[in-house]
Structure formats: C-alpha cells, structure tokens
Amino acid sequence: MTENKQTITPGELRQVLIALPKSSEIECPYFTDRPSSSAGFMADHEIDAGVQDIAINMGFRRCGDLWYRASCPNCDMCISYRVNVDKFALSNNQKKILRRNRDVSCTVVVPDCTSEKEDIYIRYQHSQHYLRPPFSKSANSKEFSPSEALETMNCQMYTNPGTTREVQMRIGETLVGFGTMDIAVTTTSLVYFVFDP
C-alpha cells in the first residue's frame, strides 16, 4: 500500500504565507505613535530547510516555535538586514574592527544551554532593556525577573529545528558572545545574539 502524500509547490507556500491573518494591533515598541501587528504561524515540529528558505526570504523570523513577520498598517520600517555573501566585501571600517578583535575566536556548534550562557543572557537582557530608556512608556513597566528572562532564553534560543546552530565567540576561554542561527538551503537567519555587556 502506498502512502498518498500531497506536496505544496514553493509558489503555493508563498501564497499561504502571504494570506496568513494579522494579529490584533498593539502599541509599536519602536514608534509610540504607530500601531503594530504581525502575521505568523506556530511550528511545533521539524520544518524542512526548503520551507525555511522561503519563509526567511519572505521576511519571516523565528522565536522558538513561532515564525512571524511585521505586518503593520502604513509602516514597513521593520526589515531584516540581508547580506548577499557572494557580493559582500569588507569596508575599511569593518577591516579595522576585525584587526582590533583578532583575539576573538568564533566556533559554530550544536545549540546547548549552559550556566555560562545563562549568566551572560541575564546580564545582557538587564543592560539592554532595563538600564536604557524604554522605547515606549509601557515597555519598561515591570521589574526585571531573572527567572522570566531564562524562560525566554530557553524558548527563544533553545527551542529549535535541527538545522539551527550556535555561534560562540570567546577571548581565550572566556565566552563573550553567542547566538543561534537557522541554516536553510540558500539562506542563514540569525535568531538571536547575546553579548557580555
């Protein structure tokens, strides 16, 4: 007995992703005078790298099981930075930064949550979101909770498809930054990056 599987073409998948409903509008975290909404889908199972490629190229990002993209009325300021690797050339300033950071080593590994990363993540989140002025009046309304931050870290960085890898940056043996990235067929998408403040 053969299994009758239906496949969806890339064009059909794009149409499905375009037609996803928008979320309710909330206050934009970047522009307090603008409403914000998004479109997305949950994927609690492994997503094919080809599907990831299409979603990433359509501007979707991933946080844990949630794939989403901004879909705001009258605003398209939230865009993913795109780098065509084949055409990329370092600027003089980037070359200077590389020379200054010769002591930083970079490795790519299978994602693994450790207490060393948890410590950096908590300090990073506190410095980025609680020691800086908030984007909007409501963004900084509650006290910082390290345990909530670690729950977010686990969901955000360690609930991943099998194609996700982690970049670790070290000076000697000391971890100074790390991030997770999804590796699809022709694209790579950084999920989240943290550095030691």
N, CA, C and O of each residue as an XYZ file, in Angstrom:
788
protein
N       0.839     -1.172      0.000
C       0.000      0.000      0.000
C       0.892      1.245      0.000
O       1.777      1.371      0.846
N       0.671      2.135     -0.913
C       1.487      3.346     -0.977
C       0.773      4.484     -0.277
O      -0.453      4.597     -0.297
N       1.597      5.328      0.347
C       1.063      6.496      1.044
C       0.843      7.610      0.041
O       1.742      7.910     -0.744
N      -0.318      8.227      0.042
C      -0.651      9.280     -0.896
C      -0.363     10.643     -0.257
O      -1.211     11.203      0.437
N       0.831     11.161     -0.496
C       1.227     12.438      0.079
C       1.040     13.544     -0.932
O       1.408     13.403     -2.098
N       0.463     14.652     -0.480
C       0.350     15.813     -1.338
C       1.485     16.757     -1.001
O       1.800     16.974      0.169
N       2.089     17.308     -2.019
C       3.141     18.289     -1.783
C       2.648     19.652     -2.240
O       1.811     19.767     -3.136
N       3.179     20.657     -1.614
C       2.831     22.029     -1.953
C       4.013     22.642     -2.697
O       5.165     22.449     -2.309
N       3.731     23.362     -3.740
C       4.811     23.979     -4.511
C       5.310     25.222     -3.779
O       4.593     25.773     -2.943
N       6.526     25.670     -4.080
C       7.017     26.912     -3.462
C       6.076     28.094     -3.694
O       5.868     28.904     -2.790
N       5.506     28.201     -4.894
C       4.567     29.287     -5.184
C       3.325     29.207     -4.316
O       2.840     30.225     -3.823
N       2.803     27.983     -4.124
C       1.628     27.805     -3.271
C       1.955     28.139     -1.813
O       1.141     28.740     -1.112
N       3.145     27.749     -1.364
C       3.558     28.054      0.007
C       3.656     29.568      0.212
O       3.228     30.085      1.244
N       4.216     30.273     -0.768
C       4.288     31.742     -0.675
C       2.891     32.344     -0.541
O       2.681     33.258      0.256
N       1.944     31.836     -1.315
C       0.564     32.341     -1.250
C      -0.045     32.082      0.126
O      -0.765     32.931      0.653
N       0.237     30.924      0.710
C      -0.267     30.611      2.055
C       0.328     31.594      3.061
O      -0.390     32.128      3.907
N       1.631     31.832      2.973
C       2.293     32.738      3.915
C       1.811     34.177      3.754
O       1.667     34.897      4.742
N       1.561     34.600      2.520
C       1.036     35.952      2.269
C      -0.360     36.095      2.877
O      -0.716     37.164      3.374
N      -1.148     35.020      2.837
C      -2.544     35.075      3.289
C      -2.726     34.879      4.793
O      -3.859     34.903      5.274
N      -1.640     34.686      5.550
C      -1.789     34.494      6.995
C      -2.492     35.702      7.618
O      -2.193     36.840      7.256
N      -3.413     35.471      8.542
C      -4.106     36.610      9.169
C      -3.162     37.413     10.060
O      -2.182     36.890     10.590
N      -3.484     38.700     10.208
C      -2.697     39.582     11.064
C      -3.170     39.479     12.507
O      -4.331     39.176     12.780
N      -2.254     39.737     13.413
C      -2.596     39.786     14.830
C      -3.360     41.074     15.126
O      -3.437     41.965     14.279
N      -3.915     41.166     16.312
C      -4.526     42.422     16.761
C      -3.430     43.478     16.867
O      -2.262     43.155     17.086
N      -3.814     44.729     16.711
C      -2.845     45.819     16.797
C      -2.509     46.118     18.253
O      -3.373     46.106     19.130
N      -1.214     46.391     18.483
C      -0.723     46.820     19.790
C       0.123     48.071     19.572
O       0.372     48.465     18.433
N       0.561     48.689     20.657
C       1.457     49.843     20.529
C       2.807     49.362     20.028
O       3.357     48.396     20.557
N       3.342     50.022     19.021
C       4.645     49.658     18.472
C       5.729     49.913     19.522
O       5.729     50.973     20.148
N       6.654     48.965     19.732
C       7.714     49.179     20.712
C       8.775     50.176     20.235
O       9.600     50.617     21.034
N       8.768     50.537     18.950
C       9.770     51.445     18.406
C       9.225     52.849     18.156
O       9.933     53.836     18.354
N       7.967     52.942     17.720
C       7.336     54.230     17.431
C       6.039     54.311     18.228
O       5.056     53.657     17.881
N       6.032     55.105     19.285
C       4.875     55.130     20.191
C       3.615     55.682     19.546
O       2.518     55.481     20.066
N       3.754     56.375     18.418
C       2.567     56.938     17.765
C       2.009     56.024     16.673
O       1.115     56.430     15.931
N       2.524     54.796     16.565
C       2.088     53.897     15.498
C       1.584     52.575     16.063
O       2.117     52.080     17.056
N       0.562     52.003     15.438
C       0.139     50.653     15.836
C       1.052     49.602     15.197
O       1.675     49.843     14.163
N       1.113     48.460     15.823
C       1.962     47.370     15.340
C       1.148     46.086     15.260
O       0.320     45.819     16.131
N       1.377     45.297     14.230
C       0.771     43.969     14.142
C       1.724     43.060     13.386
O       2.679     43.523     12.763
N       1.457     41.778     13.445
C       2.328     40.820     12.766
C       1.478     39.680     12.213
O       0.305     39.526     12.554
N       2.101     38.896     11.358
C       1.488     37.674     10.846
C       2.465     36.548     11.124
O       3.676     36.745     11.034
N       1.961     35.379     11.458
C       2.878     34.300     11.755
C       2.194     32.955     11.888
O       0.983     32.827     11.704
N       2.999     31.953     12.213
C       2.478     30.599     12.404
C       3.351     29.868     13.408
O       4.538     30.159     13.558
N       2.737     28.910     14.094
C       3.467     28.071     15.035
C       3.896     26.797     14.310
O       3.150     26.244     13.503
N       5.100     26.349     14.612
C       5.608     25.112     14.016
C       6.223     24.276     15.131
O       7.398     24.441     15.460
N       5.431     23.380     15.710
C       5.925     22.565     16.817
C       6.505     21.239     16.330
O       6.569     20.264     17.079
N       6.921     21.218     15.080
C       7.567     20.031     14.522
C       8.686     20.512     13.582
O       8.808     21.704     13.300
N       9.469     19.591     13.121
C      10.600     19.939     12.250
C      10.113     20.546     10.940
O       9.215     20.011     10.289
N      10.717     21.669     10.564
C      10.361     22.327      9.304
C      11.478     22.070      8.302
O      12.657     22.260      8.602
N      11.094     21.640      7.122
C      12.030     21.377      6.034
C      12.863     22.627      5.741
O      12.344     23.742      5.784
N      14.151     22.444      5.443
C      15.043     23.574      5.173
C      14.578     24.382      3.962
O      14.802     25.592      3.908
N      13.933     23.728      2.989
C      13.404     24.447      1.827
C      12.258     25.377      2.215
O      12.139     26.479      1.679
N      11.420     24.935      3.144
C      10.324     25.773      3.649
C      10.914     26.941      4.438
O      10.460     28.078      4.312
N      11.936     26.647      5.257
C      12.616     27.715      5.994
C      13.158     28.771      5.030
O      13.021     29.970      5.270
N      13.769     28.317      3.943
C      14.320     29.229      2.937
C      13.263     30.205      2.422
O      13.497     31.411      2.351
N      12.101     29.665      2.066
C      11.022     30.505      1.524
C      10.558     31.502      2.585
O      10.407     32.689      2.299
N      10.333     31.019      3.815
C       9.864     31.898      4.889
C      10.885     32.998      5.184
O      10.515     34.165      5.308
N      12.159     32.639      5.297
C      13.211     33.623      5.584
C      13.275     34.659      4.465
O      13.384     35.857      4.729
N      13.208     34.196      3.215
C      13.273     35.130      2.080
C      12.040     36.020      1.966
O      12.068     37.031      1.265
N      10.955     35.649      2.653
C       9.760     36.489      2.675
C       9.752     37.409      3.897
O       8.769     38.109      4.142
N      10.842     37.409      4.661
C      10.951     38.312      5.804
C      10.508     37.737      7.132
O      10.418     38.472      8.116
N      10.224     36.432      7.194
C       9.840     35.815      8.462
C      11.070     35.599      9.331
O      12.159     35.302      8.839
N      10.871     35.754     10.624
C      11.890     35.463     11.623
C      11.325     34.393     12.541
O      10.128     34.108     12.509
N      12.187     33.802     13.359
C      11.723     32.744     14.249
C      12.096     33.054     15.684
O      13.186     33.554     15.965
N      11.182     32.752     16.586
C      11.440     32.816     18.024
C      10.828     31.556     18.613
O       9.609     31.464     18.759
N      11.666     30.589     18.950
C      11.145     29.304     19.417
C      10.341     28.647     18.310
O      10.837     28.472     17.197
N       9.102     28.283     18.610
C       8.228     27.630     17.630
C       7.465     28.625     16.762
O       6.761     28.223     15.836
N       7.595     29.915     17.050
C       6.837     30.938     16.340
C       7.642     31.538     15.194
O       8.745     32.046     15.396
N       7.086     31.476     13.999
C       7.631     32.146     12.818
C       6.743     33.358     12.560
O       5.523     33.209     12.489
N       7.311     34.543     12.419
C       6.499     35.756     12.300
C       7.199     36.803     11.445
O       8.409     36.744     11.226
N       6.414     37.761     10.968
C       6.969     38.937     10.317
C       6.046     40.114     10.595
O       4.837     39.948     10.757
N       6.630     41.298     10.647
C       5.845     42.507     10.886
C       4.851     42.688      9.745
O       5.172     42.452      8.581
N       3.658     43.104     10.093
C       2.611     43.342      9.102
C       1.800     44.550      9.576
O       0.595     44.463      9.813
N       2.494     45.664      9.703
C       1.919     46.860     10.315
C       1.203     47.734      9.286
O       1.623     47.818      8.132
N       0.114     48.385      9.716
C      -0.581     49.292      8.805
C       0.258     50.548      8.564
O       0.740     51.170      9.511
N       0.424     50.909      7.318
C       1.103     52.154      6.927
C       2.554     52.268      7.376
O       3.068     53.379      7.499
N       3.222     51.155      7.623
C       4.629     51.220      8.038
C       5.334     49.941      7.605
O       4.802     48.844      7.777
N       6.525     50.082      7.046
C       7.330     48.918      6.689
C       8.785     49.112      7.130
O       9.719     48.683      6.452
N       8.950     49.771      8.283
C      10.291     50.072      8.792
C      11.009     48.841      9.372
O      12.239     48.817      9.416
N      10.265     47.830      9.812
C      10.889     46.619     10.364
C      11.275     45.694      9.216
O      10.437     44.973      8.674
N      12.531     45.724      8.861
C      13.002     44.869      7.776
C      14.218     44.082      8.265
O      14.968     44.552      9.120
N      14.401     42.909      7.726
C      15.569     42.111      8.056
C      16.751     42.604      7.232
O      16.623     42.871      6.037
N      17.891     42.720      7.879
C      19.099     43.047      7.130
C      19.461     41.837      6.285
O      19.472     40.710      6.780
N      19.754     42.068      5.018
C      20.101     40.991      4.113
C      21.508     41.219      3.590
O      21.852     42.339      3.210
N      22.310     40.198      3.566
C      23.675     40.288      3.049
C      23.847     39.208      1.994
O      23.714     38.020      2.287
N      24.145     39.621      0.764
C      24.448     38.670     -0.297
C      25.918     38.287     -0.136
O      26.807     39.074     -0.461
N      26.169     37.085      0.363
C      27.525     36.662      0.700
C      28.440     36.669     -0.523
O      29.615     37.020     -0.414
N      27.908     36.282     -1.690
C      28.738     36.248     -2.903
C      29.253     37.623     -3.295
O      30.320     37.731     -3.899
N      28.510     38.678     -2.961
C      28.902     40.030     -3.366
C      29.456     40.865     -2.212
O      29.825     42.024     -2.402
N      29.515     40.275     -1.015
C      29.936     41.036      0.160
C      31.435     41.303      0.142
O      32.232     40.407     -0.137
N      31.810     42.543      0.441
C      33.217     42.927      0.596
C      33.330     43.772      1.854
O      32.518     44.669      2.085
N      34.328     43.487      2.657
C      34.531     44.239      3.891
C      34.834     45.701      3.589
O      35.602     46.011      2.679
N      34.225     46.593      4.357
C      34.567     48.020      4.260
C      35.869     48.240      5.035
O      36.307     47.364      5.780
N      36.475     49.397      4.860
C      37.701     49.703      5.605
C      37.446     49.680      7.104
O      38.280     49.197      7.870
N      36.299     50.199      7.525
C      35.960     50.202      8.940
C      35.796     48.777      9.474
O      36.245     48.477     10.580
N      35.155     47.895      8.698
C      34.989     46.501      9.120
C      36.336     45.794      9.208
O      36.549     44.974     10.101
N      37.236     46.103      8.296
C      38.594     45.520      8.362
C      39.301     45.967      9.633
O      39.989     45.178     10.281
N      39.129     47.235      9.986
C      39.737     47.778     11.198
C      39.170     47.076     12.439
O      39.910     46.747     13.366
N      37.857     46.854     12.448
C      37.212     46.171     13.576
C      37.736     44.734     13.693
O      37.997     44.256     14.797
N      37.887     44.054     12.566
C      38.443     42.691     12.591
C      39.853     42.674     13.162
O      40.187     41.807     13.970
N      40.682     43.626     12.749
C      42.059     43.695     13.271
C      42.060     43.924     14.778
O      42.842     43.312     15.506
N      41.168     44.819     15.246
C      41.099     45.117     16.676
C      40.607     43.923     17.491
O      40.872     43.838     18.690
N      39.903     43.016     16.855
C      39.323     41.872     17.561
C      39.968     40.549     17.157
O      39.312     39.508     17.155
N      41.232     40.594     16.821
C      41.949     39.375     16.444
C      41.969     38.327     17.545
O      42.141     37.136     17.283
N      41.792     38.782     18.779
C      41.838     37.854     19.911
C      40.520     37.115     20.133
O      40.432     36.268     21.021
N      39.497     37.426     19.337
C      38.193     36.773     19.482
C      38.135     35.561     18.551
O      38.312     35.686     17.339
N      37.883     34.392     19.134
C      37.704     33.189     18.310
C      36.219     32.917     18.154
O      35.417     33.263     19.020
N      35.868     32.303     17.054
C      34.461     32.045     16.738
C      34.302     30.585     16.336
O      35.002     30.097     15.450
N      33.366     29.886     17.001
C      33.088     28.495     16.647
C      31.590     28.323     16.420
O      30.778     29.048     16.993
N      31.238     27.361     15.581
C      29.841     27.042     15.302
C      29.586     25.633     15.816
O      30.282     24.691     15.437
N      28.581     25.493     16.685
C      28.307     24.223     17.356
C      26.803     23.953     17.376
O      26.006     24.810     16.996
N      26.427     22.769     17.817
C      25.019     22.446     18.060
C      24.589     23.227     19.305
O      25.314     23.224     20.300
N      23.420     23.901     19.276
C      22.997     24.715     20.420
C      22.902     23.912     21.714
O      22.387     22.794     21.732
N      23.405     24.501     22.790
C      23.392     23.854     24.091
C      23.344     24.936     25.163
O      24.226     25.792     25.224
N      22.328     24.901     25.997
C      22.179     25.894     27.058
C      23.081     25.516     28.232
O      23.040     24.383     28.711
N      23.894     26.470     28.692
C      24.782     26.234     29.830
C      24.620     27.361     30.845
O      24.054     28.409     30.534
N      25.117     27.140     32.056
C      25.035     28.181     33.087
C      25.873     29.402     32.691
O      25.521     30.527     33.046
N      26.955     29.200     31.975
C      27.788     30.313     31.492
C      26.968     31.221     30.564
O      27.048     32.445     30.664
N      26.190     30.627     29.671
C      25.350     31.397     28.750
C      24.192     32.046     29.487
O      23.827     33.184     29.191
N      23.608     31.329     30.450
C      22.512     31.906     31.232
C      22.964     33.170     31.951
O      22.231     34.159     31.988
N      24.162     33.146     32.521
C      24.696     34.307     33.241
C      24.840     35.509     32.307
O      24.451     36.624     32.656
N      25.401     35.275     31.121
C      25.566     36.368     30.148
C      24.205     36.857     29.671
O      23.993     38.063     29.543
N      23.282     35.936     29.406
C      21.952     36.323     28.910
C      21.233     37.224     29.910
O      20.648     38.235     29.520
N      21.270     36.869     31.194
C      20.612     37.684     32.223
C      21.230     39.074     32.268
O      20.506     40.068     32.307
N      22.554     39.158     32.264
C      23.211     40.475     32.302
C      22.919     41.276     31.034
O      22.711     42.488     31.094
N      22.905     40.598     29.888
C      22.603     41.267     28.611
C      21.183     41.826     28.621
O      20.979     42.998     28.306
N      20.201     40.999     28.980
C      18.806     41.447     28.990
C      18.608     42.619     29.948
O      17.903     43.575     29.624
N      19.224     42.549     31.118
C      19.089     43.631     32.089
C      19.691     44.923     31.539
O      19.089     45.991     31.652
N      20.872     44.821     30.945
C      21.530     46.044     30.433
C      20.818     46.612     29.212
O      20.753     47.830     29.049
N      20.288     45.756     28.359
C      19.647     46.229     27.136
C      18.244     46.772     27.367
O      17.823     47.707     26.687
N      17.519     46.197     28.316
C      16.103     46.530     28.455
C      15.734     47.229     29.759
O      14.622     47.740     29.890
N      16.644     47.257     30.720
C      16.304     47.882     31.996
C      17.250     49.018     32.370
O      16.910     49.827     33.233
N      18.404     49.103     31.763
C      19.330     50.187     32.061
C      19.292     51.274     30.997
O      19.924     52.317     31.161
N      18.557     51.047     29.905
C      18.401     52.028     28.831
C      16.997     52.627     28.896
O      16.083     52.009     29.441
N      16.826     53.826     28.344
C      15.460     54.363     28.292
C      14.586     53.449     27.434
O      15.028     52.978     26.386
N      13.356     53.197     27.867
C      12.477     52.312     27.088
C      12.040     52.987     25.796
O      11.996     54.214     25.708
N      11.712     52.165     24.785
C      11.224     52.681     23.503
C       9.875     53.367     23.687
O       9.602     54.400     23.075
N       9.044     52.787     24.530
C       7.730     53.377     24.765
C       7.482     53.432     26.260
O       8.192     52.787     27.032
N       6.489     54.188     26.673
C       6.225     54.370     28.098
C       5.877     53.056     28.792
O       6.208     52.873     29.964
N       5.221     52.149     28.095
C       4.777     50.909     28.738
C       5.819     49.795     28.681
O       5.666     48.780     29.361
N       6.873     49.962     27.888
C       7.831     48.870     27.661
C       8.618     48.494     28.913
O       9.054     47.349     29.032
N       8.811     49.414     29.842
C       9.666     49.151     30.993
C       8.869     49.226     32.293
O       9.371     49.717     33.303
N       7.624     48.738     32.269
C       6.726     48.963     33.384
C       6.873     47.944     34.513
O       6.343     48.175     35.601
N       7.568     46.830     34.300
C       7.682     45.861     35.384
C       9.133     45.643     35.768
O      10.049     45.979     35.017
N       9.324     45.078     36.945
C      10.679     44.843     37.428
C      11.323     43.689     36.666
O      10.642     42.789     36.173
N      12.651     43.738     36.581
C      13.394     42.690     35.888
C      13.332     41.398     36.690
O      13.557     41.395     37.900
N      13.026     40.307     36.008
C      12.954     38.992     36.640
C      13.939     38.052     35.954
O      13.711     37.651     34.813
N      15.037     37.692     36.636
C      15.994     36.755     36.028
C      15.359     35.424     35.637
O      15.710     34.861     34.601
N      14.428     34.909     36.446
C      13.822     33.615     36.113
C      12.964     33.721     34.850
O      12.959     32.802     34.030
N      12.236     34.835     34.683
C      11.462     35.038     33.455
C      12.394     35.200     32.261
O      12.098     34.713     31.169
N      13.519     35.883     32.466
C      14.492     36.055     31.384
C      15.015     34.699     30.920
O      15.166     34.470     29.720
N      15.291     33.798     31.866
C      15.802     32.468     31.493
C      14.741     31.636     30.779
O      15.070     30.858     29.883
N      13.470     31.788     31.163
C      12.394     31.106     30.435
C      12.355     31.593     28.993
O      12.210     30.800     28.062
N      12.485     32.913     28.815
C      12.504     33.494     27.468
C      13.700     32.982     26.682
O      13.576     32.644     25.505
N      14.866     32.925     27.335
C      16.075     32.432     26.670
C      15.874     31.013     26.159
O      16.225     30.704     25.021
N      15.305     30.144     27.003
C      15.108     28.753     26.616
C      14.176     28.651     25.411
O      14.439     27.893     24.477
N      13.084     29.418     25.437
C      12.130     29.403     24.323
C      12.761     30.023     23.078
O      12.673     29.466     21.984
N      13.390     31.169     23.253
C      13.898     31.967     22.142
C      15.093     31.318     21.442
O      15.179     31.328     20.214
N      16.000     30.762     22.219
C      17.270     30.303     21.655
C      17.466     28.792     21.659
O      18.334     28.287     20.947
N      16.674     28.055     22.451
C      16.936     26.622     22.578
C      15.716     25.755     22.303
O      15.687     24.588     22.691
N      14.708     26.312     21.639
C      13.598     25.539     21.073
C      13.767     25.686     19.569
O      13.265     26.638     18.972
N      14.473     24.746     18.963
C      14.960     24.936     17.603
C      14.702     23.753     16.685
O      14.576     22.613     17.133
N      14.625     24.050     15.363
C      14.675     22.949     14.394
C      16.085     22.337     14.378
O      17.027     22.930     14.904
N      16.219     21.174     13.785
C      17.513     20.504     13.730
C      18.563     21.238     12.917
O      19.752     20.941     13.029
N      18.135     22.205     12.088
C      19.090     22.938     11.249
C      19.700     24.137     11.969
O      20.526     24.846     11.393
N      19.306     24.373     13.217
C      19.821     25.524     13.961
C      21.207     25.217     14.515
O      21.475     24.114     14.990
N      22.070     26.207     14.443
C      23.412     26.107     15.010
C      23.663     27.299     15.919
O      22.977     28.318     15.837
N      24.655     27.154     16.783
C      25.016     28.226     17.703
C      26.410     28.732     17.370
O      27.327     27.944     17.139
N      26.564     30.048     17.347
C      27.868     30.682     17.174
C      28.338     31.101     18.552
O      27.600     31.746     19.297
N      29.568     30.736     18.894
C      30.144     31.141     20.175
C      31.386     31.978     19.909
O      32.235     31.607     19.098
N      31.486     33.107     20.598
C      32.653     33.979     20.480
C      33.368     34.004     21.823
O      32.753     34.242     22.862
N      34.662     33.758     21.790
C      35.448     33.695     23.021
C      36.729     34.505     22.895
O      37.299     34.645     21.813
N      37.161     35.030     24.025
C      38.509     35.597     24.150
C      39.224     34.658     25.103
O      38.908     34.606     26.291
N      40.187     33.917     24.578
C      40.785     32.838     25.364
C      39.714     31.805     25.652
O      39.069     31.303     24.732
N      39.520     31.483     26.926
C      38.489     30.523     27.329
C      37.182     31.209     27.710
O      36.188     30.532     27.975
N      37.167     32.545     27.744
C      36.000     33.280     28.244
C      34.984     33.544     27.144
O      35.312     34.131     26.112
N      33.756     33.111     27.367
C      32.661     33.362     26.432
C      32.279     34.836     26.510
O      31.992     35.347     27.593
N      32.275     35.522     25.365
C      31.920     36.953     25.341
C      30.661     37.222     24.501
O      30.108     38.321     24.549
N      30.216     36.234     23.743
C      29.003     36.400     22.956
C      28.578     35.066     22.368
O      29.400     34.175     22.155
N      27.279     34.940     22.108
C      26.776     33.718     21.472
C      25.427     34.020     20.835
O      24.719     34.940     21.246
N      25.090     33.234     19.831
C      23.819     33.430     19.161
C      23.406     32.179     18.421
O      24.237     31.331     18.093
N      22.104     32.070     18.159
C      21.601     30.939     17.395
C      21.197     31.396     16.002
O      20.729     32.519     15.818
N      21.383     30.516     15.023
C      21.033     30.833     13.640
C      20.445     29.609     12.961
O      20.871     28.477     13.192
N      19.449     29.868     12.112
C      18.827     28.813     11.324
C      19.548     28.727      9.990
O      19.743     29.739      9.317
N      19.942     27.528      9.609
C      20.650     27.320      8.347
C      19.708     26.593      7.401
O      19.412     25.412      7.586
N      19.243     27.311      6.387
C      18.328     26.736      5.406
C      19.134     26.313      4.170
O      20.332     26.052      4.280
N      18.502     26.243      3.016
C      19.185     25.763      1.807
C      20.124     26.830      1.245
O      21.305     26.564      1.023
N      19.605     28.030      1.016
C      20.433     29.100      0.435
C      20.583     30.291      1.375
O      21.272     31.256      1.046
N      19.945     30.231      2.537
C      19.977     31.364      3.459
C      20.322     30.920      4.870
O      20.136     29.762      5.244
N      20.824     31.859      5.633
C      21.056     31.676      7.057
C      20.393     32.847      7.757
O      20.541     33.991      7.328
N      19.664     32.576      8.828
C      18.957     33.627      9.544
C      19.355     33.604     11.012
O      19.192     32.592     11.693
N      19.879     34.732     11.494
C      20.225     34.837     12.902
C      18.945     34.933     13.721
O      18.120     35.814     13.481
N      18.775     34.038     14.683
C      17.588     34.021     15.528
C      17.739     35.056     16.636
O      16.872     35.913     16.806
N      18.834     34.983     17.388
C      19.072     35.927     18.474
C      20.543     35.887     18.825
O      21.172     34.830     18.766
N      21.099     37.042     19.194
C      22.510     37.117     19.576
C      22.630     37.889     20.873
O      21.933     38.880     21.089
N      23.516     37.425     21.731
C      23.728     37.994     23.060
C      25.227     38.245     23.236
O      26.052     37.428     22.828
N      25.566     39.373     23.842
C      26.980     39.615     24.159
C      27.109     40.010     25.606
O      26.147     40.465     26.224
N      28.302     39.838     26.151
C      28.570     40.173     27.542
C      28.680     41.699     27.644
O      29.603     42.296     27.091
N      27.731     42.327     28.355
C      27.782     43.793     28.431
C      28.968     44.312     29.224
O      29.132     45.524     29.367
